[in-house]
XYZ file of C-alpha atoms in Angstrom:
545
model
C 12.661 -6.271 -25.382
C 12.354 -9.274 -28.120
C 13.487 -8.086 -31.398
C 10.558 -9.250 -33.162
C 8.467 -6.442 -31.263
C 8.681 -3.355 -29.889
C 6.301 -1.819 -26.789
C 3.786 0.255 -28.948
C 2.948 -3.196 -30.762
C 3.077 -5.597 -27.394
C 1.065 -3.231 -25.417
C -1.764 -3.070 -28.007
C -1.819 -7.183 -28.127
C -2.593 -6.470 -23.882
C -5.909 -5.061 -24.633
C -7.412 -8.254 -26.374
C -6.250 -10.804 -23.394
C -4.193 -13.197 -22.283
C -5.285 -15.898 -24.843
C -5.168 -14.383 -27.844
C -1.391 -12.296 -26.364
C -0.032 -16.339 -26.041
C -1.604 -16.750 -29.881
C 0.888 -13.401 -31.215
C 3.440 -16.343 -31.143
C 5.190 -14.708 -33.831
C 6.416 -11.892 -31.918
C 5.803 -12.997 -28.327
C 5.720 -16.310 -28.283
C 4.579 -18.475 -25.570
C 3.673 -17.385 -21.796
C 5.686 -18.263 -19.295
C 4.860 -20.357 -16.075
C 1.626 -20.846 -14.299
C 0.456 -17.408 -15.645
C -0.219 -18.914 -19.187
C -2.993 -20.104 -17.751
C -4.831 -16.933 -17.115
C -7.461 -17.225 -19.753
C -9.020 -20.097 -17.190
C -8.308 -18.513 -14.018
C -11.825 -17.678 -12.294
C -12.597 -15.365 -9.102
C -9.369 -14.664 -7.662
C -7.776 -12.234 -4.823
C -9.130 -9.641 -6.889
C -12.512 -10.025 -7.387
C -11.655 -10.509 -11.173
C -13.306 -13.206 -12.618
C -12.533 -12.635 -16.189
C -8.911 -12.390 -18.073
C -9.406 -8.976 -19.269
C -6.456 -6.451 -18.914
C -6.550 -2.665 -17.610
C -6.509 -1.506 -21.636
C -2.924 -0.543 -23.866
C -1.489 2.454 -23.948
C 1.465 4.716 -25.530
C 4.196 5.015 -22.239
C 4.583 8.491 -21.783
C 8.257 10.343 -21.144
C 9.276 11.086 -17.786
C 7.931 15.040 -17.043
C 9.112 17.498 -14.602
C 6.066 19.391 -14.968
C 3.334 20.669 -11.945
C 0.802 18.296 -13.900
C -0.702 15.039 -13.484
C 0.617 13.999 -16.953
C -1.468 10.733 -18.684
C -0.933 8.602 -21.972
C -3.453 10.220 -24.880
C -7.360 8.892 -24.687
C -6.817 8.578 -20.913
C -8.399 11.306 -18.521
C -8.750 11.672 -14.851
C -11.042 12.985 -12.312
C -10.339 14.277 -8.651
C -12.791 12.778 -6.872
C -11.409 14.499 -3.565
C -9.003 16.484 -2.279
C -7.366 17.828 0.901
C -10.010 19.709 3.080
C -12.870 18.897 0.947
C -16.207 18.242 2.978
C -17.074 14.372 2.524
C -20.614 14.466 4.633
C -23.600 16.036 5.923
C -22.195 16.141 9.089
C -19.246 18.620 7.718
C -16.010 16.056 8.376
C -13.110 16.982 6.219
C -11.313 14.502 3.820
C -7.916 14.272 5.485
C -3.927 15.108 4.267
C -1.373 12.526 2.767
C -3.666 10.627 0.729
C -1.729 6.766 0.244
C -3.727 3.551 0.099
C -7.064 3.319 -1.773
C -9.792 0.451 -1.920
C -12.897 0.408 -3.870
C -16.035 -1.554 -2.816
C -18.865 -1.724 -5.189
C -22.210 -0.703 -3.821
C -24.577 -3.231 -5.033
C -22.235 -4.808 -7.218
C -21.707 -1.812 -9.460
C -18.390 -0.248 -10.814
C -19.297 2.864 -11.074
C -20.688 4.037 -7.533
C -19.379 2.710 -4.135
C -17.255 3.571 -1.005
C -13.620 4.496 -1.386
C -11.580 3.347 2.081
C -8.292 5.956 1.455
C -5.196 6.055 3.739
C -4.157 9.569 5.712
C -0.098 8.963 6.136
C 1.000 12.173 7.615
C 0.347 16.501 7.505
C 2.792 18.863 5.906
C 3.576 22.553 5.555
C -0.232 23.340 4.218
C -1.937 21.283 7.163
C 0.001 22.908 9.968
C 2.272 25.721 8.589
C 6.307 26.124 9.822
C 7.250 23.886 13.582
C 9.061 25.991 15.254
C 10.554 23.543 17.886
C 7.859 21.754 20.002
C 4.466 22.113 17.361
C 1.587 23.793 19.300
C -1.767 22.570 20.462
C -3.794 23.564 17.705
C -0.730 21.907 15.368
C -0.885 18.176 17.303
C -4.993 18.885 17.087
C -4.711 19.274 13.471
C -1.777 16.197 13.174
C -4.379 13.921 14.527
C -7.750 14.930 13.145
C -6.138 15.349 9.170
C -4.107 11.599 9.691
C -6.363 8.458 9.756
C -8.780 7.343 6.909
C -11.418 8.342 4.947
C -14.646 6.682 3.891
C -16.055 8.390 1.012
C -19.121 7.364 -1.600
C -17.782 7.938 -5.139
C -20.032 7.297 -8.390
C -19.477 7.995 -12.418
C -21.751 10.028 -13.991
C -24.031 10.058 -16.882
C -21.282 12.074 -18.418
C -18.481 9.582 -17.022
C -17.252 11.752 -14.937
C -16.205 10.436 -11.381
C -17.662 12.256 -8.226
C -17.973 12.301 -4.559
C -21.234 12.113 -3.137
C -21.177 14.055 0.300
C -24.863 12.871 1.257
C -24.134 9.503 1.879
C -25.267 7.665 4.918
C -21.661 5.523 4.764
C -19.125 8.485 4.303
C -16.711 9.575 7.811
C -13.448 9.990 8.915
C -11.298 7.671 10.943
C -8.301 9.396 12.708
C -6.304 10.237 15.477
C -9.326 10.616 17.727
C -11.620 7.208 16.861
C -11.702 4.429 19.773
C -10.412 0.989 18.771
C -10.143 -2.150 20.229
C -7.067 -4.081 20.640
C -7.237 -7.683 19.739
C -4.348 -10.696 19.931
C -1.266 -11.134 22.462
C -0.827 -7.833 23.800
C -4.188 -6.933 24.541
C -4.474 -5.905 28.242
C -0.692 -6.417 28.285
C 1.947 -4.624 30.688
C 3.779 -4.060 26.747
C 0.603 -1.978 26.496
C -0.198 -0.264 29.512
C -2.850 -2.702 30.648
C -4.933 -1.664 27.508
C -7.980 -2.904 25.818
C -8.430 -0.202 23.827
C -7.009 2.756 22.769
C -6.893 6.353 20.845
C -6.907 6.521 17.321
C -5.228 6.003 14.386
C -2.377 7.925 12.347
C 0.768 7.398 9.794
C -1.683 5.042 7.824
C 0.443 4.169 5.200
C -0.527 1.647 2.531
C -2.987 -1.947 3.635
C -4.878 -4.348 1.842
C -8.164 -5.815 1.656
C -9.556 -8.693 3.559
C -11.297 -12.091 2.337
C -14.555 -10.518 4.331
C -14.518 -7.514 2.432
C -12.797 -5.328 5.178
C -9.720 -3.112 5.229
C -6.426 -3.622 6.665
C -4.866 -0.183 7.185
C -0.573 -0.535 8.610
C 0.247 2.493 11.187
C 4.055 3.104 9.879
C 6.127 6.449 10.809
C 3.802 6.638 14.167
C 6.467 7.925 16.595
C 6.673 11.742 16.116
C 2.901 11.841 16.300
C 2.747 9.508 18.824
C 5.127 11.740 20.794
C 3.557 15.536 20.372
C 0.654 14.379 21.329
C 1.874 12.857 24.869
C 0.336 9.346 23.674
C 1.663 6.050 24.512
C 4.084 5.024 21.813
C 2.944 1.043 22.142
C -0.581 1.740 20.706
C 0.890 2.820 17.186
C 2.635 0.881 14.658
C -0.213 -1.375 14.630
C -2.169 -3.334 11.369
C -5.900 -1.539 11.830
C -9.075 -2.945 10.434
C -12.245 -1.103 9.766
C -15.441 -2.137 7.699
C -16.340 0.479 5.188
C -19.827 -0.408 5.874
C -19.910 -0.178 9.500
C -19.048 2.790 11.373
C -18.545 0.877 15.020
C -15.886 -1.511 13.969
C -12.366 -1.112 14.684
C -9.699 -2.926 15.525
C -5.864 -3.424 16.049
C -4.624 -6.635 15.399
C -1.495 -7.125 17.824
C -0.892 -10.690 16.698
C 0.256 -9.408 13.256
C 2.994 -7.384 15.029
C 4.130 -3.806 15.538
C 6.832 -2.119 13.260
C 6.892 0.163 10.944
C 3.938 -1.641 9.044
C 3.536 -0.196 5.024
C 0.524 -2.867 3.818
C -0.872 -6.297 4.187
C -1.484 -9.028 1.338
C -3.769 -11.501 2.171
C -4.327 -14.956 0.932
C -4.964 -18.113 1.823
C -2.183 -21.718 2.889
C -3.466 -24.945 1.004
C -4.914 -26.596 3.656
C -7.486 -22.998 4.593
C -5.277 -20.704 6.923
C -5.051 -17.412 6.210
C -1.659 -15.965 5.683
C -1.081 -12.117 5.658
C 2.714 -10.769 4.159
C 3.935 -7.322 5.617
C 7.039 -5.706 4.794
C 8.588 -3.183 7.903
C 9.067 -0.003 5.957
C 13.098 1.209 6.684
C 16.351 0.659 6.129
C 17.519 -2.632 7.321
C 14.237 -4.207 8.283
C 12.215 -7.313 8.042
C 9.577 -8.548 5.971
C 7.169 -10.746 7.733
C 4.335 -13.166 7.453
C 1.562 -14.355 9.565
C -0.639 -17.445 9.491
C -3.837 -18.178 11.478
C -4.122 -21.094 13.390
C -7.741 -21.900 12.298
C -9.238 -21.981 8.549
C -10.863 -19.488 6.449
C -14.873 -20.472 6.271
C -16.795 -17.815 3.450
C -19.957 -18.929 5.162
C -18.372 -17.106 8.164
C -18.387 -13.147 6.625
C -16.736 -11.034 8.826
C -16.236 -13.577 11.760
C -13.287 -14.356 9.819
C -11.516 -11.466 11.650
C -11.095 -13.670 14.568
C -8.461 -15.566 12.661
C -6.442 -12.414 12.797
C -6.241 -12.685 16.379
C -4.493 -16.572 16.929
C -1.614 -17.680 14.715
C 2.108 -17.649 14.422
C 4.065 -14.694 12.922
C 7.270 -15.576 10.726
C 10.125 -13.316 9.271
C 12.195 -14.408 6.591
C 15.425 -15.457 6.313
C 16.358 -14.759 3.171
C 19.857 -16.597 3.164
C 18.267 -19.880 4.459
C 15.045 -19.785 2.462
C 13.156 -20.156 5.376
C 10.407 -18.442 6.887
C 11.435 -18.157 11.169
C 8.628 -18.107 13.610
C 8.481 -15.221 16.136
C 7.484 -16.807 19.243
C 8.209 -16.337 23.238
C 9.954 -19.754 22.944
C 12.067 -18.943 19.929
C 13.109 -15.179 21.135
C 13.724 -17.129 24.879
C 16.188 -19.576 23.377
C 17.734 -17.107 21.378
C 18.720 -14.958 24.301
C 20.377 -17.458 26.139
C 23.100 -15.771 25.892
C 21.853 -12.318 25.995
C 22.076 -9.563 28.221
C 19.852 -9.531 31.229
C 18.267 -5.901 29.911
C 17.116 -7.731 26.830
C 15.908 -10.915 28.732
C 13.957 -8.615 31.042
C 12.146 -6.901 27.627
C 10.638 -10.166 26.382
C 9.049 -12.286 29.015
C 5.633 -13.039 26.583
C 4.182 -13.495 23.104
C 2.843 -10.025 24.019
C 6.235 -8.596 24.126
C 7.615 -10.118 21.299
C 4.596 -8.778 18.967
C 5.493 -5.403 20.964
C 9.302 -5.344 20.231
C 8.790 -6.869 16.624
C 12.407 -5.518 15.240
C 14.721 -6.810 17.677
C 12.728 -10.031 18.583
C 13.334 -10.434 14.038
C 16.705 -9.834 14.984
C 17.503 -12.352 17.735
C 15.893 -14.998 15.901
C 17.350 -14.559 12.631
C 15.643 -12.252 10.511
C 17.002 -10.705 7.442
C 17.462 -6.934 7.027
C 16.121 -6.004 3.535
C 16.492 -2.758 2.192
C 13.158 -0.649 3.241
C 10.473 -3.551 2.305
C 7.107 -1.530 1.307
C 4.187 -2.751 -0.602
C 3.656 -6.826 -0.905
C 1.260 -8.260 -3.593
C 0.413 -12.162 -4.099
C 0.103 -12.899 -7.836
C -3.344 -13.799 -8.392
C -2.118 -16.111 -10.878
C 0.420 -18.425 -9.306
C 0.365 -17.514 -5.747
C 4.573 -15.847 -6.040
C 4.613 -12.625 -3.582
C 6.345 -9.580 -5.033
C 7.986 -7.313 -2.530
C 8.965 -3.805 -3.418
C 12.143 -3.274 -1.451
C 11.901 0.231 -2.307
C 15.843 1.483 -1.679
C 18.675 1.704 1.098
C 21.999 3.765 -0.031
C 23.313 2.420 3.526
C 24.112 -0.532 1.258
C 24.549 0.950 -1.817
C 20.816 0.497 -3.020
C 20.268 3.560 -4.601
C 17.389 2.686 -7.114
C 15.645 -0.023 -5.015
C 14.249 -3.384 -7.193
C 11.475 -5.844 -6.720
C 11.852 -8.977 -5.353
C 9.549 -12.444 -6.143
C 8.953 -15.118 -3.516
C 8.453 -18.477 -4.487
C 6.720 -20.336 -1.561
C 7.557 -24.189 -1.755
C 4.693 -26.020 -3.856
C 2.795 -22.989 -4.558
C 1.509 -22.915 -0.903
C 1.205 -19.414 1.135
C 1.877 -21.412 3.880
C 4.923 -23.095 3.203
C 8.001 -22.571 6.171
C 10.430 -22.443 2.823
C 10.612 -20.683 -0.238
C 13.026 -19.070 -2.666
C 13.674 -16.463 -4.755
C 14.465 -13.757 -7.566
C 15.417 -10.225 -8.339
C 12.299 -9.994 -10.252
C 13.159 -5.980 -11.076
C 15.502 -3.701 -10.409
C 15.488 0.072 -10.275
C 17.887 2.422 -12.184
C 18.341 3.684 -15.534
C 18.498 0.376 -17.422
C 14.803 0.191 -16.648
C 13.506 3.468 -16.098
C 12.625 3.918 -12.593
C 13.673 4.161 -9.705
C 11.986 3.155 -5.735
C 9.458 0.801 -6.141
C 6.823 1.344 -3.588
C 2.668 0.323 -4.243
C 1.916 -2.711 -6.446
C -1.385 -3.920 -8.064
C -2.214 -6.238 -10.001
C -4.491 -6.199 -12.913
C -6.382 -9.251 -14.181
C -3.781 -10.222 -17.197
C -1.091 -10.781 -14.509
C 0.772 -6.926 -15.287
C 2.210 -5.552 -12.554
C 1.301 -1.633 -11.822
C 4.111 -0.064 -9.848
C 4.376 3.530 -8.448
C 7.640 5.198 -7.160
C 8.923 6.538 -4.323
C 11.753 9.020 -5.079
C 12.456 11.137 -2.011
C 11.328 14.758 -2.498
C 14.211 15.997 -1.925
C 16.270 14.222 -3.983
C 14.053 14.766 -7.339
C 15.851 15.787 -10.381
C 19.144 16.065 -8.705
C 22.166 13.814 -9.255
C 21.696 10.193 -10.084
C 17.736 10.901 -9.908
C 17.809 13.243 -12.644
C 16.450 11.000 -15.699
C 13.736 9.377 -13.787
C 12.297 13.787 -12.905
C 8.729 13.414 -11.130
C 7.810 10.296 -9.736
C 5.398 7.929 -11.289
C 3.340 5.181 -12.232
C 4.743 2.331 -14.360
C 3.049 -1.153 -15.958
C 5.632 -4.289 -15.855
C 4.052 -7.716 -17.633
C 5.175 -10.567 -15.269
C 4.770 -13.441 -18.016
C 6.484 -13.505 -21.499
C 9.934 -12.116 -23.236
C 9.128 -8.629 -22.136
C 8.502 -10.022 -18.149
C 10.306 -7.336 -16.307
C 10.742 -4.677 -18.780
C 8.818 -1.346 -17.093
C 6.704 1.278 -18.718
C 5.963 4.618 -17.811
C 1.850 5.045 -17.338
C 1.792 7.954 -15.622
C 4.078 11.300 -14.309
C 2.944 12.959 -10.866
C 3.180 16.666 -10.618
C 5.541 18.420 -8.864
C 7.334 16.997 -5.137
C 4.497 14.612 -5.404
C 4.456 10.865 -4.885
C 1.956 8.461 -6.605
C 0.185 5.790 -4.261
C -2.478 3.434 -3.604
C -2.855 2.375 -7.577
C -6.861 0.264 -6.979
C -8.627 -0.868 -9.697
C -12.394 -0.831 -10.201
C -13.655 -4.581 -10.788
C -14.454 -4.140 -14.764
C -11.111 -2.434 -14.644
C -12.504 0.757 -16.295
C -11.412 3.001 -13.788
C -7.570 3.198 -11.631
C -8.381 4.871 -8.732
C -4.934 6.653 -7.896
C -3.248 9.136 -4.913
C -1.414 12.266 -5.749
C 0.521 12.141 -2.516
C 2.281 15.340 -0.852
C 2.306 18.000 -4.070
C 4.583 20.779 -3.285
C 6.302 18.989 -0.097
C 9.339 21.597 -0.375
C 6.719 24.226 0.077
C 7.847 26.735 2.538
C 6.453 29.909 1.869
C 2.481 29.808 0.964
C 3.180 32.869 -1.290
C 5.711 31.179 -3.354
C 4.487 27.060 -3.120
C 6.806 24.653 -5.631
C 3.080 23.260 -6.311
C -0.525 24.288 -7.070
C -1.728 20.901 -7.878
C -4.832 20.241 -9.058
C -4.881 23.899 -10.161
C -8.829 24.574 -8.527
C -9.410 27.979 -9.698
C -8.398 30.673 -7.057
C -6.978 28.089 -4.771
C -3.225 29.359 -4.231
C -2.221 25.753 -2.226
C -1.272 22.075 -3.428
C -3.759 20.156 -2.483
C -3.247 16.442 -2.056
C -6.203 14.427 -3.237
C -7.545 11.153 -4.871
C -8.127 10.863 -8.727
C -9.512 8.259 -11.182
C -8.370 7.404 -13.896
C -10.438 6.436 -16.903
C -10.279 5.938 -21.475
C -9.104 1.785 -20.377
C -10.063 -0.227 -23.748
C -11.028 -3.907 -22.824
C -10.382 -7.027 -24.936
């Protein structure tokens, strides 16, 4: 921290703005970088088009408590929970609530559809798996995984609801028919498929230039598995339109792996480039760029640049980003066994086999490489590389790309440690970023369950939700927004477009749960209701410059 101000002080200068925050010269002197320049940026990645920040606050202390614990004048809602009815037609919002995106309806912030991510079921979906889970267990697996499409709105009263009578809400899950785009359509990697069953795992995604979803398939196999599916139709990058209920697709040019979300943006000369980190230890983090150019005038007929480009990995020693093509895998197995020549024969297989084909061509194993964001600012990607204690990792850190001359599609880069976790800075495994429109950098964590409060965890107790400025003397330095409640993880951090509202997952409350009469969590407390519930809340009392 500078010595000329302390965090109570600099986070009350973040509600009036960038400008007047590079005016407190006195105690925080200039901005640094690009970033300085924020009071002129216009419509970004965002949707922002003004320089206003997501309000100040008072950082809490970490909690150990069964609550949802917020900074004073904040407030939250649950807009929906595990189980809760989302339509006239009866669907049920689904179980391990991750990734959030909020689309205005009719350009308002306070009612439209909320796209939320269904990663996985636990004890209170299914109950104890004895062995081989049953029917009704895999039928439960698949229908409670997926996404959601919910309509949300703030009342007169400013409280945030869902509205179960919209035309737009529905599920998405393990059952839904997609179509497979890209290289490995119709492929023998595939089975001969075109299309194929469902969705499940959905971790964290992104949002497209045409106003669709991206949704990454990561910890697919077990599902995949119980459920006698083919294991090559999982592990894909998904894209839905909350507004239309008839598209889906799998994008097989972006790759398979174990995908956690997709930032999009756009090269200097009108490709579209999409960054995806491969969520576990000693994996890759990737990028891909379209051949052809991104055209507004085009809508959603920009999805067809999804299907045509090169995909990249990096190579973090070198700098460079390596492209993962049939050629490049082919020459790089010269040498290789004749098992491993037989595997990739086509583009198909390569975007099949994404690990190893990263692995023969060079690829860098990173230390579990989760959520990606591209400052709106000054086009640097931030990577939370969220831990590996194979290496020694224990408290994970946050890594900034620097693409040569600012460009997204650039074959060479370099960069920083932007953050690290531990108890110099106060958290520990980084996992979802967002941005907010002064260039801070929102950051949940990702503290295994079962290693909460114990040993070298114990100072950093429930997991949570912390605010790190990017620009100035106090870049880097994290603060503590929010605590989850008990076993719970915090995900999919979305703001609403006048940044009044954080739209926010309380993931997996009461994991350790093992016994329904005794659970380690009741989260969100509903009156009579004897279960955690996971569920999606937002989060309001912002003050704007």
């Amino acid at each position: 921290m500078s010595k000329n101000i302390d965090r109570k002080t600099f986070l009350s200068y973040l509600g009036t703005g960038a400008a007047a925050l590079a005016a407190a010269s006195a105690g925080l002197g200039t901005l640094e970088g690009k970033a300085s320049a924020a009071s002129k940026t216009a419509d970004h990645l965002f949707g922002f088009n003004t320089n206003r920040v997501s309000g100040y606050f008072d950082p809490i202390e970490p909690s150990k408590e069964d609550k949802l614990i917020l900074p004073k004048n904040f407030k939250y809602d649950v807009v929906a929970a595990y189980d809760d009815v989302i339509n006239e037609a009866g669907e049920k919002f689904g179980s391990g609530c991750d990734y959030n995106a909020f689309f205005p309806l009719q350009g308002s912030s306070s009612r439209g559809l909320l796209a939320t991510n269904h990663e996985y079921v636990t004890f209170f979906q299914i109950g104890n798996v004895d062995g081989k889970p049953t029917k009704e267990q895999v039928d439960k697996a698949l229908y409670y995984q997926g996404m959601s499409v919910i309509e949300v709105y703030r009342d007169s009263n400013g409280t945030w609801k869902m509205d179960p009578r919209s035309q737009y809400a529905r599920r998405i899950n393990g059952y839904s028919k997609f179509e497979l785009t890209g290289p490995a359509k119709g492929s023998k990697a595939v089975s001969g498929a075109t299309t194929v069953q469902g969705t499940f795992a959905n971790c964290s995604g992104g949002v497209t230039l045409w106003n669709t979803v991206l949704s990454c398939e990561e910890n697919f196999s077990d599902t995949a598995e119980e459920a006698k599916l083919p294991d090559t139709h999982y592990g894909w990058v998904i894209e839905i339109d909350p507004f239309d209920k008839g598209y889906l697709k799998k994008h097989t040019a972006l790759g398979r792996f174990n995908h956690e979300n997709t930032a999009m943006g756009v090269a200097k000369d009108g490709r579209v480039v999409v960054y995806m980190g491969d969520d576990k230890k000693d994996a890759c983090v990737y990028k891909f760029v379209s051949n052809g150019k991104y055209n507004a005038s085009l809508g959603r007929g920009n999805a067809k640049l999804l299907e045509e480009g090169t995909l990249y990995v990096a190579d973090l020693k070198k700098g460079k980003w390596l492209p993962m093509t049939i050629e490049a895998v082919t020459k790089a197995l010269e040498k290789g066994t004749p098992e491993m020549k037989e595997k990739f024969k086509s583009q198909a297989d390569v975007v099949t086999y994404c690990h190893e084909a990263a692995m023969l061509v060079g690829g860098t194993p990173t230390d579990r490489p989760e959520d990606i964001e591209i400052s709106p600012f000054d086009n640097t990607v931030f990577i939370c590389h969220t831990n590996n204690d194979k290496h020694g990792n224990i408290h994970g850190h946050i890594t900034r790309i620097f693409e040569n001359g600012d460009d997204l599609g650039a074959l060479e880069f370099d960069f920083e440690i932007f953050a690290a976790g531990g108890r110099q800075s106060g958290f520990s495994s980084p996992d979802n970023l967002a941005f907010d429109s002064n260039g801070n950098l929102w950051v949940v964590t990702d503290i295994s369950t079962s290693s909460h409060n114990t040993g070298v965890y114990k100072t950093f107790m429930n997991n949570g939700l912390f605010v790190i400025p990017t620009v100035g003397p106090n870049k880097g330095v994290a603060m503590q927004f929010a605590s989850g409640p008990v076993h719970s993880e915090l995900t999919g951090p979305f703001f609403t477009p006048d940044e009044q509202t954080l739209f926010l997952s309380i993931q997996h409350p009461g994991e350790m749960t093992t016994d329904l009469n005794n659970p380690t969590s009741t989260w969100p407390h509903r009156p009579g209701d004897k279960i955690a519930r996971c569920g999606v809340v937002a989060i309001s009392g912002f003050k704007l410059g």
